[in-house]
Amino acid sequence: MASVQEYARRVNPIVSCVLHPSRTTSIDRFLKMMNEPPTSEAFVKWGLKNGKRKQILSDGINSNTRNSLSIAAYHYKRIHDLDHSIVIALHGLNLRANETVAGGDITILNAEYQAFILSCRRCLDQLTYALSSLYKNECTSFRKFGKSISNRSDEIGLSEDLLATYYRHRPNFDGWLMKDGDDSRSIRDDLAHYKSISVGTLNVNLNGISFVGTDAPRGKPINRHLPDLIRELFLHLSECVEGMVGVTTDHFSSYLIKNYST
């Protein structure tokens, strides 16, 4: 046991990215529903009739969505740490009052920015696939989730609250992860299909550092501090997962107890 603990102490800081418990409250509640009374036995019985759906639902929430949310958090943290490292590296740089130094290769920051955007959308799509299993559906696009379940049979009594939660959170991703309106592409669409997106050009003056020309949705102030800009998107992602998994857990628990408890 001592060797296992020492192994974890040495290796975990290198390879692990653990989400704050507040980011996984609903996912943890769903896991508890699966594994602890009074719902664990009922969940097993439901799974005997719905084997594939059970697998998609349980893996989709407890493994895939959780993991993709953790990866998005990791990329956010990397961008935050890189930004901080730039500030430290430039401390004491001798600049005149009106002087600005700009440019340079920022491939590493661009790589993290691109990975962050893709991981956010991947998280939402994997959550969509998991929850769609409750409707005997295999939707894999968060953008289409509302329409995909709106006319499906709702044996659990979940749809009204789940759709309300979905439509409350969805606008937060317009422009970032899905197109805003009929004619404009999202940042994610540009990255996935059309072009390489960038954090912009690094500018340094006596007021600090900034990135000019950041690829961001229309209407987002481009002079915002980069970690603050993407932190807002990560918080929207986390809150969406929390809300949609939470309302699903509430309704599904009641359904299991009512229909599958002995």
Short mmCIF file of C-alpha atoms in Angstrom, two decimals:
data_model
loop_
_atom_site.label_atom_id
_atom_site.label_comp_id
_atom_site.label_asym_id
_atom_site.label_seq_id
_atom_site.Cartn_x
_atom_site.Cartn_y
_atom_site.Cartn_z
CA MET A 1 0.00 0.00 0.00
CA ALA A 2 2.83 2.37 0.83
CA SER A 3 4.40 1.84 -2.58
CA VAL A 4 1.07 2.49 -4.31
CA GLN A 5 0.63 5.75 -2.40
CA GLU A 6 4.17 6.82 -3.21
CA TYR A 7 3.63 5.93 -6.87
CA ALA A 8 0.51 8.11 -6.95
CA ARG A 9 2.31 10.97 -5.18
CA ARG A 10 5.05 10.99 -7.77
CA VAL A 11 3.10 10.31 -10.96
CA ASN A 12 -0.26 12.02 -10.46
CA PRO A 13 1.07 15.60 -10.57
CA ILE A 14 2.59 14.80 -13.98
CA VAL A 15 -0.31 13.05 -15.72
CA SER A 16 -3.49 13.91 -13.80
CA CYS A 17 -5.96 16.77 -14.15
CA VAL A 18 -8.60 16.51 -11.45
CA LEU A 19 -11.70 18.64 -11.71
CA HIS A 20 -12.87 20.60 -8.70
CA PRO A 21 -15.74 18.67 -7.02
CA SER A 22 -18.13 21.52 -7.82
CA ARG A 23 -17.66 20.73 -11.54
CA THR A 24 -18.73 17.09 -11.16
CA THR A 25 -21.57 17.27 -8.63
CA SER A 26 -24.24 15.97 -11.01
CA ILE A 27 -21.96 13.38 -12.64
CA ASP A 28 -21.06 12.08 -9.18
CA ARG A 29 -24.76 11.94 -8.29
CA PHE A 30 -25.44 9.93 -11.43
CA LEU A 31 -22.63 7.52 -10.53
CA LYS A 32 -24.09 7.16 -7.04
CA MET A 33 -27.53 6.45 -8.53
CA MET A 34 -25.97 3.61 -10.53
CA ASN A 35 -24.03 2.04 -7.68
CA GLU A 36 -25.86 2.69 -4.41
CA PRO A 37 -29.31 1.85 -2.99
CA PRO A 38 -32.15 2.52 -3.45
CA THR A 39 -31.56 2.87 -7.19
CA SER A 40 -28.61 0.57 -7.95
CA GLU A 41 -30.64 -2.64 -8.11
CA ALA A 42 -33.37 -0.94 -10.13
CA PHE A 43 -30.76 0.36 -12.56
CA VAL A 44 -29.44 -3.18 -13.08
CA LYS A 45 -32.99 -4.42 -13.79
CA TRP A 46 -33.57 -1.59 -16.26
CA GLY A 47 -30.30 -2.53 -17.92
CA LEU A 48 -31.39 -6.14 -18.40
CA LYS A 49 -34.06 -4.85 -20.78
CA ASN A 50 -31.96 -2.05 -22.20
CA GLY A 51 -28.43 -3.38 -22.38
CA LYS A 52 -27.03 -1.18 -25.16
CA ARG A 53 -28.82 1.92 -23.88
CA LYS A 54 -27.50 1.29 -20.37
CA GLN A 55 -23.95 1.02 -21.67
CA ILE A 56 -24.19 4.19 -23.77
CA LEU A 57 -25.76 6.13 -20.90
CA SER A 58 -23.42 5.01 -18.12
CA ASP A 59 -20.20 5.22 -20.15
CA GLY A 60 -21.32 8.43 -21.81
CA ILE A 61 -21.82 10.32 -18.56
CA ASN A 62 -19.38 8.72 -16.14
CA SER A 63 -16.46 8.24 -18.51
CA ASN A 64 -16.74 10.14 -21.80
CA THR A 65 -18.38 13.39 -20.67
CA ARG A 66 -16.38 13.51 -17.45
CA ASN A 67 -13.12 12.89 -19.30
CA SER A 68 -13.79 15.46 -22.02
CA LEU A 69 -14.72 18.06 -19.39
CA SER A 70 -11.43 17.30 -17.61
CA ILE A 71 -9.50 17.67 -20.87
CA ALA A 72 -11.16 21.03 -21.56
CA ALA A 73 -10.15 22.11 -18.04
CA TYR A 74 -6.59 20.96 -18.70
CA HIS A 75 -6.29 23.02 -21.89
CA TYR A 76 -7.75 26.06 -20.13
CA LYS A 77 -5.20 25.67 -17.33
CA ARG A 78 -2.36 25.33 -19.85
CA ILE A 79 -3.37 28.59 -21.54
CA HIS A 80 -3.62 30.31 -18.16
CA ASP A 81 -0.16 29.01 -17.14
CA LEU A 82 1.42 29.96 -20.49
CA ASP A 83 -0.01 33.46 -20.20
CA HIS A 84 1.42 33.75 -16.68
CA SER A 85 4.80 32.46 -17.86
CA ILE A 86 4.92 35.16 -20.54
CA VAL A 87 4.25 37.83 -17.92
CA ILE A 88 7.04 36.45 -15.70
CA ALA A 89 9.48 36.19 -18.62
CA LEU A 90 8.87 39.82 -19.62
CA HIS A 91 9.17 41.24 -16.12
CA GLY A 92 11.62 44.14 -16.12
CA LEU A 93 11.73 44.46 -19.92
CA ASN A 94 12.93 47.99 -20.67
CA LEU A 95 10.23 49.67 -22.77
CA ARG A 96 9.65 53.34 -23.50
CA ALA A 97 6.37 54.96 -22.52
CA ASN A 98 4.68 54.63 -25.92
CA GLU A 99 6.60 51.59 -27.19
CA THR A 100 4.88 48.32 -28.16
CA VAL A 101 6.68 45.14 -29.12
CA ALA A 102 4.60 42.62 -31.08
CA GLY A 103 4.79 39.38 -33.03
CA GLY A 104 6.69 36.15 -32.64
CA ASP A 105 5.88 32.45 -33.02
CA ILE A 106 3.07 31.40 -30.66
CA THR A 107 2.42 27.90 -31.99
CA ILE A 108 2.16 26.38 -28.51
CA LEU A 109 -0.56 28.83 -27.44
CA ASN A 110 -2.42 28.26 -30.69
CA ALA A 111 -2.21 24.50 -30.20
CA GLU A 112 -3.73 24.77 -26.73
CA TYR A 113 -6.43 27.18 -27.90
CA GLN A 114 -7.44 24.89 -30.75
CA ALA A 115 -7.43 21.83 -28.50
CA PHE A 116 -9.56 23.68 -25.95
CA ILE A 117 -12.23 24.60 -28.50
CA LEU A 118 -12.45 21.07 -29.87
CA SER A 119 -12.58 19.48 -26.42
CA CYS A 120 -15.47 21.75 -25.39
CA ARG A 121 -17.57 20.75 -28.41
CA ARG A 122 -16.59 17.10 -28.02
CA CYS A 123 -17.80 17.16 -24.42
CA LEU A 124 -21.23 18.49 -25.45
CA ASP A 125 -21.59 16.00 -28.31
CA GLN A 126 -20.67 13.06 -26.09
CA LEU A 127 -23.15 14.23 -23.47
CA THR A 128 -25.77 14.44 -26.23
CA TYR A 129 -25.10 10.86 -27.35
CA ALA A 130 -25.38 9.61 -23.77
CA LEU A 131 -28.67 11.35 -22.98
CA SER A 132 -30.17 10.48 -26.36
CA SER A 133 -30.03 6.81 -25.36
CA LEU A 134 -32.91 7.47 -22.97
CA TYR A 135 -35.01 8.22 -26.06
CA LYS A 136 -33.84 5.20 -28.07
CA ASN A 137 -31.98 7.70 -30.22
CA GLU A 138 -28.35 8.10 -31.27
CA CYS A 139 -28.00 11.86 -31.77
CA THR A 140 -24.36 12.96 -31.65
CA SER A 141 -24.77 16.70 -32.26
CA PHE A 142 -25.47 19.02 -29.35
CA ARG A 143 -26.74 21.58 -31.85
CA LYS A 144 -29.48 19.18 -32.97
CA PHE A 145 -30.29 17.68 -29.56
CA GLY A 146 -33.45 19.70 -28.88
CA LYS A 147 -35.12 18.77 -32.15
CA SER A 148 -33.93 15.17 -31.93
CA ILE A 149 -35.83 14.44 -28.71
CA SER A 150 -38.74 16.87 -28.90
CA ASN A 151 -41.09 14.38 -30.57
CA ARG A 152 -39.70 11.16 -29.09
CA SER A 153 -41.50 8.93 -26.62
CA ASP A 154 -40.77 10.14 -23.08
CA GLU A 155 -41.32 7.17 -20.77
CA ILE A 156 -39.27 8.79 -18.00
CA GLY A 157 -41.13 12.10 -17.92
CA LEU A 158 -37.87 13.93 -18.50
CA SER A 159 -38.31 15.91 -21.70
CA GLU A 160 -39.92 19.12 -20.43
CA ASP A 161 -37.25 19.86 -17.83
CA LEU A 162 -34.37 18.56 -19.94
CA LEU A 163 -35.36 20.65 -22.96
CA ALA A 164 -35.81 23.73 -20.77
CA THR A 165 -32.29 23.20 -19.40
CA TYR A 166 -30.86 22.61 -22.85
CA TYR A 167 -32.38 25.74 -24.39
CA ARG A 168 -31.30 27.82 -21.40
CA HIS A 169 -27.65 26.88 -21.89
CA ARG A 170 -27.39 26.51 -25.64
CA PRO A 171 -27.12 30.26 -26.52
CA ASN A 172 -23.91 30.43 -24.46
CA PHE A 173 -22.15 28.39 -27.15
CA ASP A 174 -23.38 30.29 -30.21
CA GLY A 175 -20.46 31.61 -32.21
CA TRP A 176 -18.00 29.53 -30.22
CA LEU A 177 -19.07 25.92 -30.72
CA MET A 178 -22.01 26.24 -33.10
CA LYS A 179 -23.05 28.80 -35.63
CA ASP A 180 -24.91 31.89 -34.46
CA GLY A 181 -27.73 32.28 -36.96
CA ASP A 182 -28.06 30.79 -40.43
CA ASP A 183 -25.16 32.44 -42.23
CA SER A 184 -22.21 32.57 -39.85
CA ARG A 185 -19.78 29.77 -38.99
CA SER A 186 -18.67 29.10 -35.44
CA ILE A 187 -15.05 29.21 -34.30
CA ARG A 188 -15.25 25.44 -33.92
CA ASP A 189 -16.58 25.05 -37.48
CA ASP A 190 -13.73 27.17 -38.85
CA LEU A 191 -11.20 25.07 -36.98
CA ALA A 192 -12.71 21.68 -37.81
CA HIS A 193 -13.34 22.31 -41.50
CA TYR A 194 -11.88 25.52 -42.91
CA LYS A 195 -8.82 27.07 -41.26
CA SER A 196 -6.39 27.13 -38.38
CA ILE A 197 -7.58 29.49 -35.65
CA SER A 198 -5.22 31.66 -33.63
CA VAL A 199 -5.03 33.47 -30.32
CA GLY A 200 -3.82 36.45 -32.36
CA THR A 201 -0.64 38.50 -32.25
CA LEU A 202 1.12 38.98 -28.94
CA ASN A 203 1.50 42.67 -28.03
CA VAL A 204 3.63 43.91 -25.13
CA ASN A 205 3.80 47.43 -23.69
CA LEU A 206 3.98 49.08 -20.28
CA ASN A 207 0.33 48.20 -19.68
CA GLY A 208 1.10 44.46 -19.92
CA ILE A 209 0.44 41.85 -22.58
CA SER A 210 -2.51 41.41 -24.91
CA PHE A 211 -3.44 39.43 -28.00
CA VAL A 212 -4.67 41.35 -31.03
CA GLY A 213 -6.81 39.68 -33.67
CA THR A 214 -7.89 36.67 -31.62
CA ASP A 215 -10.22 34.35 -33.51
CA ALA A 216 -13.35 34.71 -31.39
CA PRO A 217 -17.08 35.08 -32.08
CA ARG A 218 -18.41 38.38 -33.34
CA GLY A 219 -19.30 40.68 -30.49
CA LYS A 220 -16.69 39.30 -28.10
CA PRO A 221 -14.32 42.11 -27.02
CA ILE A 222 -10.97 41.18 -28.54
CA ASN A 223 -8.94 43.16 -26.01
CA ARG A 224 -10.01 40.95 -23.11
CA HIS A 225 -7.36 39.00 -21.26
CA LEU A 226 -7.12 35.65 -23.10
CA PRO A 227 -7.52 33.36 -20.03
CA ASP A 228 -10.58 35.37 -18.97
CA LEU A 229 -12.12 34.99 -22.42
CA ILE A 230 -11.87 31.21 -22.51
CA ARG A 231 -12.60 30.78 -18.81
CA GLU A 232 -16.08 32.17 -19.52
CA LEU A 233 -16.63 29.47 -22.15
CA PHE A 234 -15.37 26.73 -19.84
CA LEU A 235 -17.71 27.85 -17.08
CA HIS A 236 -20.64 27.78 -19.52
CA LEU A 237 -19.62 24.25 -20.51
CA SER A 238 -19.35 23.07 -16.93
CA GLU A 239 -22.69 24.61 -15.97
CA CYS A 240 -24.41 23.03 -18.98
CA VAL A 241 -23.12 19.56 -18.11
CA GLU A 242 -24.07 20.09 -14.47
CA GLY A 243 -27.59 21.19 -15.37
CA MET A 244 -28.40 18.56 -17.99
CA VAL A 245 -26.96 15.62 -16.05
CA GLY A 246 -28.58 16.89 -12.85
CA VAL A 247 -32.11 17.08 -14.22
CA THR A 248 -31.65 13.70 -15.91
CA THR A 249 -30.50 12.10 -12.65
CA ASP A 250 -33.47 13.52 -10.75
CA HIS A 251 -36.08 12.20 -13.19
CA PHE A 252 -34.36 8.92 -13.97
CA SER A 253 -33.94 8.06 -10.27
CA SER A 254 -37.64 8.56 -9.64
CA TYR A 255 -38.50 6.53 -12.73
CA LEU A 256 -36.29 3.61 -11.63
CA ILE A 257 -37.71 3.52 -8.11
CA LYS A 258 -41.29 3.64 -9.38
CA ASN A 259 -40.92 1.04 -12.12
CA TYR A 260 -38.05 -1.27 -11.25
CA SER A 261 -37.84 -1.46 -7.46
CA THR A 262 -38.95 -4.67 -5.77
#
